[in-house]
Tab-separated table of C-alpha atoms in Angstrom:
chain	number	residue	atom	x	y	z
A	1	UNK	CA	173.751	179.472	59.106
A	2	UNK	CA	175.022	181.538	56.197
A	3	UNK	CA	171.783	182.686	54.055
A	4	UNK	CA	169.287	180.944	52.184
A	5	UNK	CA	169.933	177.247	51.413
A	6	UNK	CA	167.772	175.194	48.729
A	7	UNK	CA	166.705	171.860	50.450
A	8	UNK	CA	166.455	169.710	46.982
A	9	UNK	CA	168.817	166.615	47.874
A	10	UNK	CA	169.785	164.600	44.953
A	11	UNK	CA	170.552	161.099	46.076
A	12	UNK	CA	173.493	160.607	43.701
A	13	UNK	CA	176.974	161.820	43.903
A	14	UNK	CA	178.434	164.600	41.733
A	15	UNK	CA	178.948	163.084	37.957
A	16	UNK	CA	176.603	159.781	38.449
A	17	UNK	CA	173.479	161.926	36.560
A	18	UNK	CA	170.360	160.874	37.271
A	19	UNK	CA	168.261	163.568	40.310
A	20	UNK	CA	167.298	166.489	38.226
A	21	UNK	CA	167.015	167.824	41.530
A	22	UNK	CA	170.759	168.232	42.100
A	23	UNK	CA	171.871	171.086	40.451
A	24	UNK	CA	175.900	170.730	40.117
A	25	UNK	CA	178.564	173.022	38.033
A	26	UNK	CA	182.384	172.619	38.391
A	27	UNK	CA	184.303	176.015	39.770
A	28	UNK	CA	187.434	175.713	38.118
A	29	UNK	CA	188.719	178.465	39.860
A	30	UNK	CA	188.157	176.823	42.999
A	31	UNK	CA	187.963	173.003	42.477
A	32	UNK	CA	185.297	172.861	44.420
A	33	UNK	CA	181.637	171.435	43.394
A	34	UNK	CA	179.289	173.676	43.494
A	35	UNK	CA	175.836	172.728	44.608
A	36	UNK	CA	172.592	173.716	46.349
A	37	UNK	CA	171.893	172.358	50.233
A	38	UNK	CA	173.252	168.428	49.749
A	39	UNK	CA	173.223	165.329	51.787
A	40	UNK	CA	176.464	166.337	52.834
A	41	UNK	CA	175.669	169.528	54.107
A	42	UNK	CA	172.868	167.320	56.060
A	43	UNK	CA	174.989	165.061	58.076
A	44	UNK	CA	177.541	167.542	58.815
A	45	UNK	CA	175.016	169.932	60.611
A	46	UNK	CA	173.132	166.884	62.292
A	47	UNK	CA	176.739	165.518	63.611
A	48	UNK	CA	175.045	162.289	61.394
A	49	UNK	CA	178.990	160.848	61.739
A	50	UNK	CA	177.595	157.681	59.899
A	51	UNK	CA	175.769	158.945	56.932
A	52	UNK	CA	178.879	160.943	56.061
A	53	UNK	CA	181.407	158.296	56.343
A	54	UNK	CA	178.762	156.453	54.017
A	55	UNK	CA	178.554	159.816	51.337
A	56	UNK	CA	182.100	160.236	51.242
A	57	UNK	CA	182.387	156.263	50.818
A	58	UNK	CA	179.741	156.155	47.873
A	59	UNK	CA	181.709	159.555	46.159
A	60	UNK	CA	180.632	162.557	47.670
A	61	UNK	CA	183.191	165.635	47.827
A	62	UNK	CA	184.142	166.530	50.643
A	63	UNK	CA	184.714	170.013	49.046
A	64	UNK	CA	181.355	170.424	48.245
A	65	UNK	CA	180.002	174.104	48.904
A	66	UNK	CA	176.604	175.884	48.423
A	67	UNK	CA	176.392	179.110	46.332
A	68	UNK	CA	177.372	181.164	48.983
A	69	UNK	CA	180.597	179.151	49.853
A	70	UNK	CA	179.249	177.345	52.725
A	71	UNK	CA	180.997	173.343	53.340
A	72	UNK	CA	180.319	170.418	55.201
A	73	UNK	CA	182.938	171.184	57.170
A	74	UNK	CA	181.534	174.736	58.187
A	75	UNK	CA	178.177	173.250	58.847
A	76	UNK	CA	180.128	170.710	61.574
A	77	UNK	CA	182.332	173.218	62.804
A	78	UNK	CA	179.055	175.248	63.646
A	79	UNK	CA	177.207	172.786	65.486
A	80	UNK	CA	180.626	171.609	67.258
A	81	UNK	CA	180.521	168.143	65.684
A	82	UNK	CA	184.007	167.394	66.426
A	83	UNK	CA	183.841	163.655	64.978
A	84	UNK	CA	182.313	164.899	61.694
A	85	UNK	CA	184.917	167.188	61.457
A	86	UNK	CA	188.012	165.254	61.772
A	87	UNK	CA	186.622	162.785	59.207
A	88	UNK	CA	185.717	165.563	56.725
A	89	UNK	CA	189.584	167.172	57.687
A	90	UNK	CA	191.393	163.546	57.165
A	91	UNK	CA	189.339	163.387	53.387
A	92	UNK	CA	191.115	166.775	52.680
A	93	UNK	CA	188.155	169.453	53.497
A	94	UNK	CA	190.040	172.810	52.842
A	95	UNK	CA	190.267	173.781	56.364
A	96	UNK	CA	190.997	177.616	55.147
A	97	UNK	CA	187.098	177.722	53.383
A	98	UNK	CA	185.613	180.961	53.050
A	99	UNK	CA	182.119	181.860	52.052
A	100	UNK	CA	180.875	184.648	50.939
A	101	UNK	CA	180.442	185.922	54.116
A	102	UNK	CA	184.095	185.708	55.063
A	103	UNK	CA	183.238	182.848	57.617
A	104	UNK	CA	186.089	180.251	57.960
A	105	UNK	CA	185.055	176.836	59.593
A	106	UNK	CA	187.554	178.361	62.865
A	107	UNK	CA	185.493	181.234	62.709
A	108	UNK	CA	182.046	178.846	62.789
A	109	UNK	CA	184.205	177.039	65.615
A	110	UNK	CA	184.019	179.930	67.386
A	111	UNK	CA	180.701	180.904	67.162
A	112	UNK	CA	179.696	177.312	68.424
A	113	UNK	CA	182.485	177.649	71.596
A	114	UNK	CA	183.257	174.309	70.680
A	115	UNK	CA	187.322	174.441	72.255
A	116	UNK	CA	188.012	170.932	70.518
A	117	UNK	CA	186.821	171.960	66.745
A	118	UNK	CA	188.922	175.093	67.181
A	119	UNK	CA	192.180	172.833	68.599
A	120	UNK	CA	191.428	170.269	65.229
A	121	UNK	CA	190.999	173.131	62.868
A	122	UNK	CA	194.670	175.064	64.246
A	123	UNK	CA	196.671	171.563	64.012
A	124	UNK	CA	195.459	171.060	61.096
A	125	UNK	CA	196.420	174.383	59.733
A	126	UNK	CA	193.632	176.817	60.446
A	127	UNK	CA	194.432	180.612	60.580
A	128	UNK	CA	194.083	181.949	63.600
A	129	UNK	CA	194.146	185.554	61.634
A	130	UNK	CA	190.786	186.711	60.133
A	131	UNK	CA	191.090	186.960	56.470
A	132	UNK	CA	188.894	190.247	56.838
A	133	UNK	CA	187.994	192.544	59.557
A	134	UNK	CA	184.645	191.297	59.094
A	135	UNK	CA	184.767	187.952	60.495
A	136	UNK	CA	187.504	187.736	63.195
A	137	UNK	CA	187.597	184.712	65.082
A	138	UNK	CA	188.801	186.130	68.661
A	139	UNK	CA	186.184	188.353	68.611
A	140	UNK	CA	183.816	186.426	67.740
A	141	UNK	CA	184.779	184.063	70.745
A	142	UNK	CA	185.528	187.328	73.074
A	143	UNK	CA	181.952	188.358	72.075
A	144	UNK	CA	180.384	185.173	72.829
A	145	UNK	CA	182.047	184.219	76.468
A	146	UNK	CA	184.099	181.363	74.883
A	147	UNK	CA	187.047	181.669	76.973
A	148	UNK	CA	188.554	178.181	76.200
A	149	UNK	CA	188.362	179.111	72.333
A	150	UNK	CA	190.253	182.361	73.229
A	151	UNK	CA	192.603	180.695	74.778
A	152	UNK	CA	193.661	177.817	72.179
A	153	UNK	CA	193.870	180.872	69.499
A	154	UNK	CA	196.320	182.513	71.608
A	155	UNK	CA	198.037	179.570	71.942
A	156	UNK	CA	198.491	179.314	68.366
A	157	UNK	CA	199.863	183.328	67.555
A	158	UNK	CA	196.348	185.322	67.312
A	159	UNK	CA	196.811	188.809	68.017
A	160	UNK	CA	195.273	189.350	70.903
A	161	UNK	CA	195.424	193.388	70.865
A	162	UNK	CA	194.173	193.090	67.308
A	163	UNK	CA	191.847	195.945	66.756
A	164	UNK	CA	188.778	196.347	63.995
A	165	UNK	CA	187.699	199.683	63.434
A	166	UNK	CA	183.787	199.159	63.243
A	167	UNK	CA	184.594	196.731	66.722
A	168	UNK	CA	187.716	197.417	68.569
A	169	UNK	CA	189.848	195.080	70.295
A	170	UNK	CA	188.835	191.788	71.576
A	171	UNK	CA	189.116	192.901	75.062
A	172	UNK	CA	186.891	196.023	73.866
A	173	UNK	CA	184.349	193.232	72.444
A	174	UNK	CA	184.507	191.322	75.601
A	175	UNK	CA	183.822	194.137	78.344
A	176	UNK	CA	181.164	195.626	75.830
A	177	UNK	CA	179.120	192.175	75.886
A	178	UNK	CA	180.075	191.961	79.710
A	179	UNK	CA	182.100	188.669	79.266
A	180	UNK	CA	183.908	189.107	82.352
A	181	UNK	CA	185.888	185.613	82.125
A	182	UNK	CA	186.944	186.454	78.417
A	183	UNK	CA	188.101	189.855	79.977
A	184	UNK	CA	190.070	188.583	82.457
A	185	UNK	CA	191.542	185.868	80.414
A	186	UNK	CA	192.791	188.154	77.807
A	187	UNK	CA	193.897	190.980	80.485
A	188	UNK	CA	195.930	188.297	82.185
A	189	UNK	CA	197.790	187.468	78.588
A	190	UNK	CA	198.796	190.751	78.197
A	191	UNK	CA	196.233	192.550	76.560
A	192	UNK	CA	196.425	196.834	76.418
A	193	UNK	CA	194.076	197.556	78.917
A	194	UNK	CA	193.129	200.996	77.437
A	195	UNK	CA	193.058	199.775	73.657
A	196	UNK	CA	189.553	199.946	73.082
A	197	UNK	CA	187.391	201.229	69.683
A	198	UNK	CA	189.048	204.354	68.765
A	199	UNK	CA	188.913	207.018	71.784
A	200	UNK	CA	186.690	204.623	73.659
A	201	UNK	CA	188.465	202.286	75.880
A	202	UNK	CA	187.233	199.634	77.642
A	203	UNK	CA	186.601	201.362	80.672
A	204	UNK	CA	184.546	203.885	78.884
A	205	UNK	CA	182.106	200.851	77.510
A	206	UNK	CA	181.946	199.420	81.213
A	207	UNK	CA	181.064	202.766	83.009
A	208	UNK	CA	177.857	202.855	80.108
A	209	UNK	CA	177.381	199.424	80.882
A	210	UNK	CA	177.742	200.179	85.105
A	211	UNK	CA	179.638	196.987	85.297
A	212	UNK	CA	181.507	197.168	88.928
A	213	UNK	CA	183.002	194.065	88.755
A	214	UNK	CA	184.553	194.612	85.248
A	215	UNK	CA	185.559	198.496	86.227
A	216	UNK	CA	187.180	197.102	89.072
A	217	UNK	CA	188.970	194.063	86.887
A	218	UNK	CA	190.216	196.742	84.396
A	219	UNK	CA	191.435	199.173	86.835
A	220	UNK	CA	193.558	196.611	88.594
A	221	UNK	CA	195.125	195.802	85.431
A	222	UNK	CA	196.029	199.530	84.702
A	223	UNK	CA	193.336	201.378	82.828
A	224	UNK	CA	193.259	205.115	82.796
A	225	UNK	CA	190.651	206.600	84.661
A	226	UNK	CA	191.461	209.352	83.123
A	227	UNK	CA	191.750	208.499	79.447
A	228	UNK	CA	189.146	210.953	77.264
A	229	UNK	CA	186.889	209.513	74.127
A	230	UNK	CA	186.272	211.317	70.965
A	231	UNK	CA	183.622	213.324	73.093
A	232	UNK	CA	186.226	214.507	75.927
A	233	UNK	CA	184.420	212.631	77.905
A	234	UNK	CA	186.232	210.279	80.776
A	235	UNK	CA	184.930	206.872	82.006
A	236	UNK	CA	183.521	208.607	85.369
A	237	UNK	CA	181.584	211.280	83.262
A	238	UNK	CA	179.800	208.319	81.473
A	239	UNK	CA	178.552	206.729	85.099
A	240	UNK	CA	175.032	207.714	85.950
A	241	UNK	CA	175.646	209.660	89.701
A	242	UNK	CA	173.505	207.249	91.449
A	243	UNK	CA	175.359	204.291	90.305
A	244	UNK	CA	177.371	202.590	92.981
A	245	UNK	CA	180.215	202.318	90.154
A	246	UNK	CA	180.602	205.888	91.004
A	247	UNK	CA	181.496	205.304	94.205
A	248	UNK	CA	183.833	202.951	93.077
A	249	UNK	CA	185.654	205.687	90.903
A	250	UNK	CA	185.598	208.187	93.302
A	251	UNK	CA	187.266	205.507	95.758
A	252	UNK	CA	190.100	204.934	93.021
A	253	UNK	CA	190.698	208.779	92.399
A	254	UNK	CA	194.273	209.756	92.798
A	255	UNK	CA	197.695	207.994	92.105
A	256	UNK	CA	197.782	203.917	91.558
A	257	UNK	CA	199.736	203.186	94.814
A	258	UNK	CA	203.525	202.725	94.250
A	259	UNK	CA	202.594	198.472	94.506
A	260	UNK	CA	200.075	198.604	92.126
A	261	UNK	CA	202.674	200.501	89.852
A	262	UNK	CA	205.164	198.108	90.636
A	263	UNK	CA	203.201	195.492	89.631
A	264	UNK	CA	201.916	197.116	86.577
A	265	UNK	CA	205.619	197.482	85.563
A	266	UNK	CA	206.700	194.357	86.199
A	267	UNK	CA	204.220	192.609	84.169
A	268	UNK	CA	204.877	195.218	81.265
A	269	UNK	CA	208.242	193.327	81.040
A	270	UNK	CA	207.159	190.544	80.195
A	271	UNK	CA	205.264	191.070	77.392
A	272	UNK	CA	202.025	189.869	75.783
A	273	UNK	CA	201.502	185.954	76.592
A	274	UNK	CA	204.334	185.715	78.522
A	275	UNK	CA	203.152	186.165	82.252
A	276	UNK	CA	202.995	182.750	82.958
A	277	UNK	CA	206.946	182.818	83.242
A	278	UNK	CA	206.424	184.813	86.116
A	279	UNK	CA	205.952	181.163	88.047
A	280	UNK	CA	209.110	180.498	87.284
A	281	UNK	CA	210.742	183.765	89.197
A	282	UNK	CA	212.433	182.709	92.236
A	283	UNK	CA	210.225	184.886	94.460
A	284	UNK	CA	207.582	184.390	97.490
A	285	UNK	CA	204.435	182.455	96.092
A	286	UNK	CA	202.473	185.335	97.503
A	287	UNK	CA	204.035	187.711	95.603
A	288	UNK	CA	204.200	185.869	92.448
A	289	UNK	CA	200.114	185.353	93.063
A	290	UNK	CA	200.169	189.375	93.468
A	291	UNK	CA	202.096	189.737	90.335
A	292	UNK	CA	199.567	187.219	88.710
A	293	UNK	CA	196.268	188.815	90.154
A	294	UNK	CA	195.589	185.655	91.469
């Protein structure tokens, strides 16, 4: 949750006085009530469906946010309380919030994994672009295995090759956390294979990580073996010698085979989030299965 919350609950809606306990102030700037940890706040996190329909019945904002910016409607999105959210969304929650943390409900979507609060929060006009490098919601879901959340922001024009200086690109987050579905997923879109953080590609944060199964994943999608980091250091030099990922370099020293290049080239053609045309190519399935690294 994003910082400290009070949790003094006034029992009246914004403008009916009464609870001095319910400490309100109007943010013309925003239009947005401002308040400390409400009733609202309460149900949304709880997924308490009920006892919001009944706040927002009786008065209650929708728009209501704490002093650091946080909604009801980043409180659902958190906990993945897809019902809670659709209500808040159809009483005109700004679906764009951001606190003072630079979390946007999709961004809290993320975090949860929750594929259906992310799908909501895109149709109803989400942005799947972070509004600062500091909270970026493919990463976020890269970082955290979510591959269905990755997918839906795709879907809907996020940049998958997007990269954040302090993080790198999502496939960079993914391999670094060992996500090797995420990985895979994104590789399979189209993602740069050697786009990493700076210098450091993927492959470099696998070979610290001794990961065979994601060294193996990256190199069949193209990575350099040979690429050098800011240190001038290759993925190989990075691989403790009695790893068995060194074997595994050692066994992929040399040329890609003129296949694997064809392959490689083919695919480049297509573009980013395009491959799945390649179905459509009148070809052998096996081949188009090759092409697919299925």
């Amino acid at each position: 949750m994003d910082g400290k919350r009070g949790r003094r609950m006034g029992s009246k809606p914004p403008g009916s006085g009464g609870s001095p306990d319910t400490r309100l102030v109007t943010n013309p700037m925003m239009g947005d009530v401002v308040s400390d940890w409400s009733p609202m706040h309460e149900a949304a996190l709880h997924g308490r469906l009920l006892s919001l329909r009944n706040l927002i019945s009786q008065g209650w904002p929708v728009n209501l946010v704490t002093a650091d910016g946080v909604s009801p409607l980043h409180e659902a999105c958190l906990r993945g309380h897809l019902s809670c959210a659709n209500v808040l969304l159809s009483h005109g929650a700004k679906v764009n919030g951001v606190t003072a943390y630079w979390h946007t409900p999709l961004f809290n979507a993320c975090v949860s994994g929750n594929r259906d609060c992310v799908n909501v929060l895109l149709q109803h006009g989400a942005s799947p672009h972070p509004v600062t490098n500091l909270a970026s919601p493919i990463h976020e879901a890269a970082k955290r295995g979510h591959v269905e959340c990755v997918e839906a922001l795709m879907v809907h024009g996020s940049n998958i090759d997007h990269n954040i200086s302090h993080l790198g690109t999502p496939l960079y987050v993914a391999c670094e956390n060992q996500q090797i579905a995420c990985a895979r997923k994104l590789l399979e879109s189209g993602a740069s294979v050697n786009q990493g953080r700076g210098l450091d590609s993927p492959l470099h944060v696998v070979a610290r990580t001794c990961s065979e199964e994601l060294a193996s994943l990256l190199m069949d999608f193209g990575a350099d073996t040979q690429a050098k980091n800011g240190e001038g250091k290759c993925p190989m030099d990075l691989v403790p010698p009695e790893s068995p990922l060194a074997q595994l370099f050692l066994e992929r020293e040399g040329p890609p085979s003129l296949m694997q290049l064809c392959r490689l080239r083919i695919r480049k053609c297509f573009g980013t989030r395009q491959h799945h045309k390649i179905t459509g190519l009148i070809l052998p399935e096996e081949l188009k299965r090759f092409l697919l690294h299925h």
